[in-house]
XYZ file of C-alpha atoms in Angstrom:
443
model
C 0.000 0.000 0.000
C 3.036 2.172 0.583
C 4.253 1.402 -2.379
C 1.625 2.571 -4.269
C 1.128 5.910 -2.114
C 4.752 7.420 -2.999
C 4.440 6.977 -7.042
C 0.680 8.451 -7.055
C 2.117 11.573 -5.382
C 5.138 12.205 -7.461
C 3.114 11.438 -11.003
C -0.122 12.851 -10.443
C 1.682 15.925 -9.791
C 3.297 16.046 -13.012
C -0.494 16.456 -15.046
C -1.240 19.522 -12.864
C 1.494 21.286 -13.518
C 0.143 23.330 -16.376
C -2.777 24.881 -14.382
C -0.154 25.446 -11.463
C 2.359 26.964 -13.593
C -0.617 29.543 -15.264
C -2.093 29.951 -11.204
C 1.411 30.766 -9.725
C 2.477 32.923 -12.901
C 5.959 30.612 -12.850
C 7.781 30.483 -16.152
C 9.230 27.705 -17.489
C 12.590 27.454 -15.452
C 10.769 26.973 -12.133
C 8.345 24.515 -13.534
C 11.330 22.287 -14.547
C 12.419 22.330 -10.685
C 9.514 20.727 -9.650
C 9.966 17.050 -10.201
C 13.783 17.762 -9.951
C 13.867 19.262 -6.700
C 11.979 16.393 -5.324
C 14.532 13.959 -6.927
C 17.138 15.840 -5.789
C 16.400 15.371 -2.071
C 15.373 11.894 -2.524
C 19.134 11.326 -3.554
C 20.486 13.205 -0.556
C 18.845 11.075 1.997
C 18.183 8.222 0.821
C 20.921 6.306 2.416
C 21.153 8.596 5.432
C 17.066 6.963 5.565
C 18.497 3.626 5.055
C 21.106 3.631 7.897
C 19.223 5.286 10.424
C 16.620 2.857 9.848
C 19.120 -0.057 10.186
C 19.960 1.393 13.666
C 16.673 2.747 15.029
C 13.826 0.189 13.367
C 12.738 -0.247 9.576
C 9.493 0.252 10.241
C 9.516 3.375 12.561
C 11.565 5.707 9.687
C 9.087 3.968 7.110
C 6.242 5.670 9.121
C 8.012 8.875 9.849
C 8.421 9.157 6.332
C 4.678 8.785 5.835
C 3.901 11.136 7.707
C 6.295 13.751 6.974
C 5.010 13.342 2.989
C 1.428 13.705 4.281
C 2.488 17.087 6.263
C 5.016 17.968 2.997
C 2.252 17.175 0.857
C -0.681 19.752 2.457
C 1.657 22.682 2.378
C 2.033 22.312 -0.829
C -1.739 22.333 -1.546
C -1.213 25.609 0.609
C 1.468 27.320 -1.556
C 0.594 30.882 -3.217
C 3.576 31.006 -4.826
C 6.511 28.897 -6.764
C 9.335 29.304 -4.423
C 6.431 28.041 -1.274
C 5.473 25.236 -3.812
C 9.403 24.205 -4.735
C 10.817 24.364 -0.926
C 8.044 21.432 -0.138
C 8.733 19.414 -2.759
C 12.276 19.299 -1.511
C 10.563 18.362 1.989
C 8.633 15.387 0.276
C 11.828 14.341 -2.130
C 13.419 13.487 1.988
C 9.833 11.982 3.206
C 9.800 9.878 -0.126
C 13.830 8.613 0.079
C 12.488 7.470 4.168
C 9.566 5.404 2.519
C 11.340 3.594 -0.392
C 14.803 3.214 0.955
C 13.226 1.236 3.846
C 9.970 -0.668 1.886
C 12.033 -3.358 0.259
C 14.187 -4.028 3.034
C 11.334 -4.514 5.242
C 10.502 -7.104 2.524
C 13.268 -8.933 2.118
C 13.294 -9.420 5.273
C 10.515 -11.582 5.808
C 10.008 -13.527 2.496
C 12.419 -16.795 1.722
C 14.819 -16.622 -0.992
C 13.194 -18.761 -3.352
C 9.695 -16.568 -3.033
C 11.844 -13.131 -2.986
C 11.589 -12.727 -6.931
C 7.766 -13.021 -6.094
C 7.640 -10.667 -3.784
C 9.630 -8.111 -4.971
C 7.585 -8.305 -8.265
C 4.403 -7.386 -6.370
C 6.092 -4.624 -5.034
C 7.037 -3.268 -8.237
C 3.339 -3.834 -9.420
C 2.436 -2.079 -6.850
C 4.525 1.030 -7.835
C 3.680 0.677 -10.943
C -0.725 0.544 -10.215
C 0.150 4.261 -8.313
C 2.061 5.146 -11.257
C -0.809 3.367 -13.418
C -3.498 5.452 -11.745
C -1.861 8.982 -11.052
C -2.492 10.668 -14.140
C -5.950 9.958 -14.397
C -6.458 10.464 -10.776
C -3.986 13.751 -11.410
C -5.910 14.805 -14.470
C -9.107 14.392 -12.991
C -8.726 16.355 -9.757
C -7.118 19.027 -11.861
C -9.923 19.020 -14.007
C -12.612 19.788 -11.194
C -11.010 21.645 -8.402
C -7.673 22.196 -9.378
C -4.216 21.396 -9.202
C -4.196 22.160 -5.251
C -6.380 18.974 -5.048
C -3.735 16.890 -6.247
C -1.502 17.630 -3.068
C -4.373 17.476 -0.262
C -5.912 14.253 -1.501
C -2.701 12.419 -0.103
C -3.298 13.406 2.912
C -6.023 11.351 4.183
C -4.883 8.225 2.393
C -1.711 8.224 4.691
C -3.003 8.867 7.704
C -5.488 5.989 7.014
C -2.361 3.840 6.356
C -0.561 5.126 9.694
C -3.130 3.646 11.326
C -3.163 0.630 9.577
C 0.846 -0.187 10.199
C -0.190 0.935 13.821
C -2.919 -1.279 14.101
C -1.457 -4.570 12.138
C 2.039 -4.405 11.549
C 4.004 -5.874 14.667
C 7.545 -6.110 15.142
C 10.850 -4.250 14.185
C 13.498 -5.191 11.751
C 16.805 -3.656 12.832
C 20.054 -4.374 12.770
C 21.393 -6.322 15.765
C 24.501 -3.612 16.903
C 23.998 0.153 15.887
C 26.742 1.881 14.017
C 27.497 5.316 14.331
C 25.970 7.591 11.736
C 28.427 9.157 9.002
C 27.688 13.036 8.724
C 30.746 13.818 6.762
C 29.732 11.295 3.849
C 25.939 12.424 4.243
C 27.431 15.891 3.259
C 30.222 15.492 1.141
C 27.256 13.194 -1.248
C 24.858 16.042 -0.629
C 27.391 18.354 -2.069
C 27.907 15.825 -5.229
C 24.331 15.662 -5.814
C 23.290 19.272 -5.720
C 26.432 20.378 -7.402
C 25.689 18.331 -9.843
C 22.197 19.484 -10.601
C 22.654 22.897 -10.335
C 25.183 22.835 -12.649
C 23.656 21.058 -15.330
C 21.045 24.196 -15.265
C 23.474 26.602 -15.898
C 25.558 25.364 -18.475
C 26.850 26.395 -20.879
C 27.669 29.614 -18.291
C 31.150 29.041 -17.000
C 30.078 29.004 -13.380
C 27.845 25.572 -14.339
C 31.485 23.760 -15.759
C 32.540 25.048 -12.617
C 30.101 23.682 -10.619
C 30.322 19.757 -12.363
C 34.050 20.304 -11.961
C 33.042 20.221 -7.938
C 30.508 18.080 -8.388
C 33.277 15.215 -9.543
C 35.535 15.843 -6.922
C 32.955 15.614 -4.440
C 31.769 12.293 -6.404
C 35.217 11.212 -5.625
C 36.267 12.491 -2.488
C 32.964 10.194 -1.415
C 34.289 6.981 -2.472
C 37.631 7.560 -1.503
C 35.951 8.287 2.305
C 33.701 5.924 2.531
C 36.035 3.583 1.543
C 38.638 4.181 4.318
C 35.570 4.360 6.731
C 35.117 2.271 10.057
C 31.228 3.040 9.196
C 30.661 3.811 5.702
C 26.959 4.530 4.595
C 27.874 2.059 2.061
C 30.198 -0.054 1.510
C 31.733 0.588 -1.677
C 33.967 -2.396 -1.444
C 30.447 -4.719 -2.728
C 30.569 -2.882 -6.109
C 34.429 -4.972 -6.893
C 32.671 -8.313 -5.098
C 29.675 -8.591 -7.245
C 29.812 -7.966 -10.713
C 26.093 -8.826 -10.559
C 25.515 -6.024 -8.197
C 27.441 -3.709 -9.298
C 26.756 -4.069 -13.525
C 22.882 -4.175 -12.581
C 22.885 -1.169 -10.520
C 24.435 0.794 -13.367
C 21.549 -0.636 -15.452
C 19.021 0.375 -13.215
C 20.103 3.438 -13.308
C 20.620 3.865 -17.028
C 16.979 3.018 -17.258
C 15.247 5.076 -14.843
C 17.152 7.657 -16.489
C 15.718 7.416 -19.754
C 12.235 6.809 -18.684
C 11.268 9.027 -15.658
C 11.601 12.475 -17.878
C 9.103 11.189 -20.088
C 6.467 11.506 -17.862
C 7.285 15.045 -17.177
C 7.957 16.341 -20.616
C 4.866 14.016 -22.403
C 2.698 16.196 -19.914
C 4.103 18.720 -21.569
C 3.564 18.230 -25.282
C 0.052 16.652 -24.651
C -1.060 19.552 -23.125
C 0.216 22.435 -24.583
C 0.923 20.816 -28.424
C -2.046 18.942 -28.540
C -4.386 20.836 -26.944
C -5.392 17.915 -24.485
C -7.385 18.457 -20.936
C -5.333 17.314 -18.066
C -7.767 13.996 -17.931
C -7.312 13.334 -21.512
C -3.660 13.494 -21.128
C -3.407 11.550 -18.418
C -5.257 8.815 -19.839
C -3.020 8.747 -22.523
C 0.114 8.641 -20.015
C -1.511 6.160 -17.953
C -1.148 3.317 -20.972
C 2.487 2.914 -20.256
C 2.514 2.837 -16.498
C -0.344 0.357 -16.761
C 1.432 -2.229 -19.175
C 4.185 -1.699 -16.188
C 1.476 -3.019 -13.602
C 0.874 -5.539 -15.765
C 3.848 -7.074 -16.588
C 5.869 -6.513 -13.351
C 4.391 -9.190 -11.057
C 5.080 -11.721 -14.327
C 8.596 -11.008 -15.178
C 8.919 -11.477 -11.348
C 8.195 -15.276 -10.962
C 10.154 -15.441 -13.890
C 13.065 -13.797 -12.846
C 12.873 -17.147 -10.037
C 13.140 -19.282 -12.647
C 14.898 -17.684 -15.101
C 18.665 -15.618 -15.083
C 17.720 -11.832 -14.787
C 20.331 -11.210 -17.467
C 18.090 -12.712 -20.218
C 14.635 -11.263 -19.148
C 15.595 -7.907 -18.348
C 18.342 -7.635 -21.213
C 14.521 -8.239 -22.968
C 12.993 -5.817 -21.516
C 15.402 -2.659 -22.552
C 15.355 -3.771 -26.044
C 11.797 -3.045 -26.271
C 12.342 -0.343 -24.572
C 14.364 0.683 -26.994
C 12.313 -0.340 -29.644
C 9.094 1.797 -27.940
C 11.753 5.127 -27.514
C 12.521 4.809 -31.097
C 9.303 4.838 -32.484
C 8.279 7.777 -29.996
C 11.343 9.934 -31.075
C 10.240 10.105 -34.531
C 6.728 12.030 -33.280
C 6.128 15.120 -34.318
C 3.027 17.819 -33.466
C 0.592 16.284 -36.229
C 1.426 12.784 -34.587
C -1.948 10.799 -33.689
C -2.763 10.025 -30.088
C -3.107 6.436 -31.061
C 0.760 6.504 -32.262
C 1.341 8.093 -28.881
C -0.334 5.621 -27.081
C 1.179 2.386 -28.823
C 4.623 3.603 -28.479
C 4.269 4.313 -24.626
C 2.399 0.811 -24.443
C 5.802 -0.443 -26.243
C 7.858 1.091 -23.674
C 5.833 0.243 -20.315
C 5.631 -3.937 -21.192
C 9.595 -3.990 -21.748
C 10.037 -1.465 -18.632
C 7.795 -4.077 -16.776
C 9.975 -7.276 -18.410
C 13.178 -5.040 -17.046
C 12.081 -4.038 -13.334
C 11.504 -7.185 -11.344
C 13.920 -9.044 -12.873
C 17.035 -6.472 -12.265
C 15.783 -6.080 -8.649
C 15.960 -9.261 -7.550
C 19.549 -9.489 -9.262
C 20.703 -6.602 -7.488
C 19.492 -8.152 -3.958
C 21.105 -11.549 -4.976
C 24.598 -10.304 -5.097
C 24.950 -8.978 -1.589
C 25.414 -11.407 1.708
C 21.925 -11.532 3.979
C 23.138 -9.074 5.910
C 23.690 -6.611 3.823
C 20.047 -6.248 2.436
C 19.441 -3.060 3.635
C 22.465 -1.090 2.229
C 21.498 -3.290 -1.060
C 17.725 -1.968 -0.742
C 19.405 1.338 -0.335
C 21.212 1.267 -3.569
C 18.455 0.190 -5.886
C 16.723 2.911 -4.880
C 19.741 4.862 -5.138
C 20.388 4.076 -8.543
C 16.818 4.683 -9.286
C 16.735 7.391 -7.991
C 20.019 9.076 -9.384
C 19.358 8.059 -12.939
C 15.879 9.962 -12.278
C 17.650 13.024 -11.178
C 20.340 12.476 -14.153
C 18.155 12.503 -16.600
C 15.520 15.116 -15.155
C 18.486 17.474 -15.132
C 19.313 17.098 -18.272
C 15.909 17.658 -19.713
C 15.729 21.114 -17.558
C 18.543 22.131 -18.971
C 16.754 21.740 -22.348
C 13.933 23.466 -21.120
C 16.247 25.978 -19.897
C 18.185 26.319 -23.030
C 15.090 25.984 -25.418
C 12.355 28.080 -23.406
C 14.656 29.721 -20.606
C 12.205 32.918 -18.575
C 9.308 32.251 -21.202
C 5.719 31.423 -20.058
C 3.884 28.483 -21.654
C 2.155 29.596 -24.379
C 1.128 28.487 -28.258
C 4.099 30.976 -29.208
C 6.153 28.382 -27.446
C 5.054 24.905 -29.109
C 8.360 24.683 -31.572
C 10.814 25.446 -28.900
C 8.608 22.352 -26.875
C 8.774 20.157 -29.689
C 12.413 20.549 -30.132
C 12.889 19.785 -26.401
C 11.068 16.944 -26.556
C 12.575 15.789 -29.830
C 16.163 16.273 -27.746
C 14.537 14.031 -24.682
C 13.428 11.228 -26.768
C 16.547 11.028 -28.012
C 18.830 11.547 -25.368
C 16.589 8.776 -23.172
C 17.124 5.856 -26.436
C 20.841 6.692 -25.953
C 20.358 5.563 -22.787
C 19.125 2.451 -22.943
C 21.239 0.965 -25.679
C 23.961 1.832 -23.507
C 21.819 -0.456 -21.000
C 21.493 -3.452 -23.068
C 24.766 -3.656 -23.627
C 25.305 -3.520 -20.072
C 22.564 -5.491 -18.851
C 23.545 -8.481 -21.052
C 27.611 -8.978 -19.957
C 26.353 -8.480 -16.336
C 27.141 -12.141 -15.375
C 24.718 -15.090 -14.097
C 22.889 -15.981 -11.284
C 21.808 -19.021 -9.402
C 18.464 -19.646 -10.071
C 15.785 -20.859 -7.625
């Protein structure tokens, strides 16, 4: 239920955005931080989330982190302006890394080995029905009263689920002895990441090189620390051990990269190109994410039967295949088209998911789940932020101070022509990847 909670948050979101954009007055630039600025905290603490709750309970962050995106979520329903509106969305990017970098742990902690695959591919079903329903539930609320809507209906879903884990979900999952908490690596990766974003939106201004030129030191003054660390947040020492770990993480993130902007900048072109309501548009959005649902909980019993390699190798080629036939859109493309394509994209997303996953949490030792929970999401989440920052600086480079408007559609189209193809570079570069990661045992 969780699961499903933190997905129909982030993506419903993305439909309103046109009506908040013309409510607030924001330009284009500030739009773009939306989603970004919520991925961006999600990589800060998401394995500051994941140690603490190795220390202090599993379950206790995982419902502090409910509750702070229920609290993150109605001030942003209150915001009268951008800057209120982007601050909060940083709030629920930290609430959001507390929820996901603890779910699967919790998980893998209670289900067997040879049911893990299973379980895992429920989970990502489960992601994958909030992503399903988001834009029509987005589109809808946005439709009849407004994009504010979109932020306060979370709230009473969560607290009905606090109540639930309060109610039914007994026991802790912790780690036996607590290890002290690393605040120099916490910062020195904050640093990387926000270095990093920030300058991706300024280049090609010098102070942006600058800024990636501190954003790779930081990058590497991190693994250098954590690696000489007593108590890393992560041990980066499990990357060299497990070429299965390490060459699916990289995959993960190569796909999440290529696929999470879509949702953002489709929203986009829909809307404004096409002339679509926020319901029609997320109905068209919602055919990918529900081929996802669809095909996740399958590719997850197969992935117990199967090697990962081969299913989710799969799965990015027709991913590839779907991107290809999406870049080649244009603003007299059909809906149907659309449609088809993003249906292409969400069944071999779905083959991909599971299947990588459970590879990923297969190449660590038991007790090492939770840092290994922490890094899928990790990867997830960094190849979201990646590839979100790339497509604002698009946005900023194509549309820059300018306000959404039909004057605007070619510089759109070009950015989106620029996303599609930047996201299929992607995941080539992930097939190749994802099929020389190795082998592993089956169940």
């Amino acid at each position: 239920m969780g699961s499903i909670i933190g997905p129909l948050g982030m993506a419903s979101v993305n439909i309103a955005i046109p009506d908040l954009a013309a409510d607030l007055q924001a330009n284009a630039k500030m739009v773009s931080w939306l989603p970004t600025l919520f991925i961006l905290s999600s990589v800060i603490f998401m394995l500051p989330a994941s140690k603490l709750a190795d220390n202090y309970g599993r379950k206790r962050v995982y419902a502090y982190g409910l509750a702070l995106n229920a609290f993150s979520s109605f001030m942003c329903g209150l915001g009268t302006n951008i800057e209120w509106v982007l601050f909060w969305r940083f709030v629920q990017g930290g609430a959001s890394a507390m929820i996901f970098g603890t779910g699967v742990a919790i998980i893998t902690s209670v289900t067997p080995s040879h049911k893990r695959g299973a379980a895992l591919g429920m989970t990502a079903a489960c992601i994958y029905i909030g992503l399903t329903v988001a834009p029509a539930v987005g589109g809808w609320l946005t439709d009849l009263w407004g994009w504010r809507s979109v932020f306060l209906f979370q709230v009473p879903i969560v607290m009905a689920l606090l109540l639930l884990i309060k109610m039914r979900l007994k026991g802790e999952w912790r780690n036996a002895e607590k290890t002290r908490y690393d605040w120099w690596g916490t910062s020195i990766f904050a640093v990387f990441s926000t270095s990093l974003v920030y300058g991706l939106s300024l280049l090609p201004d010098i102070f942006g090189v600058l800024m990636l030129g501190l954003s790779a030191l930081s990058l590497a003054f991190f693994i250098v620390h954590q690696s000489r660390s007593r108590r890393p947040l992560i041990r980066v020492q499990m990357f060299r051990e497990s070429r299965m770990f390490s060459m699916s993480l990289a995959t993960s993130l190569l796909m999440y990269a290529s696929n999470f902007p879509l949702i953002f900048i489709m929203s986009l072109y829909l809307q404004y190109v096409k002339g679509l309501s926020p319901s029609h548009a997320g109905q068209v959005l919602l055919v990918q994410a529900l081929s996802m649902a669809i095909m996740a909980p399958f590719s997850g019993k197969l992935a117990d039967k199967f090697q990962a390699r081969l299913i989710a190798t799969l799965g990015c080629v027709i991913v590839a295949c779907g991107l290809l036939v999406l870049s080649l859109m244009n603003s007299t493309t059909s809906i149907v088209y659309i449609a088809s394509s993003l249906l292409l994209i969400g069944v071999g997303f779905g083959l991909f998911s599971t299947p990588n996953n459970n590879a990923i949490m297969r190449g660590v030792k038991l007790h090492e789940v939770g840092v290994a929970s922490a890094s899928m999401n990790l990867s997830r989440t960094i190849g979201n932020l990646f590839g979100m920052s790339l497509v604002n600086l698009m946005v900023h480079y194509y549309l820059g101070d300018a306000q959404f408007t039909q004057a605007q559609n070619p510089a759109l189209i070009q950015t989106v022509e620029m996303a599609f193809t930047m996201s299929l570079g992607f995941v080539v570069v992930a097939c190749v990847i994802s099929a020389f990661r190795g082998t592993t045992r089956t169940a």
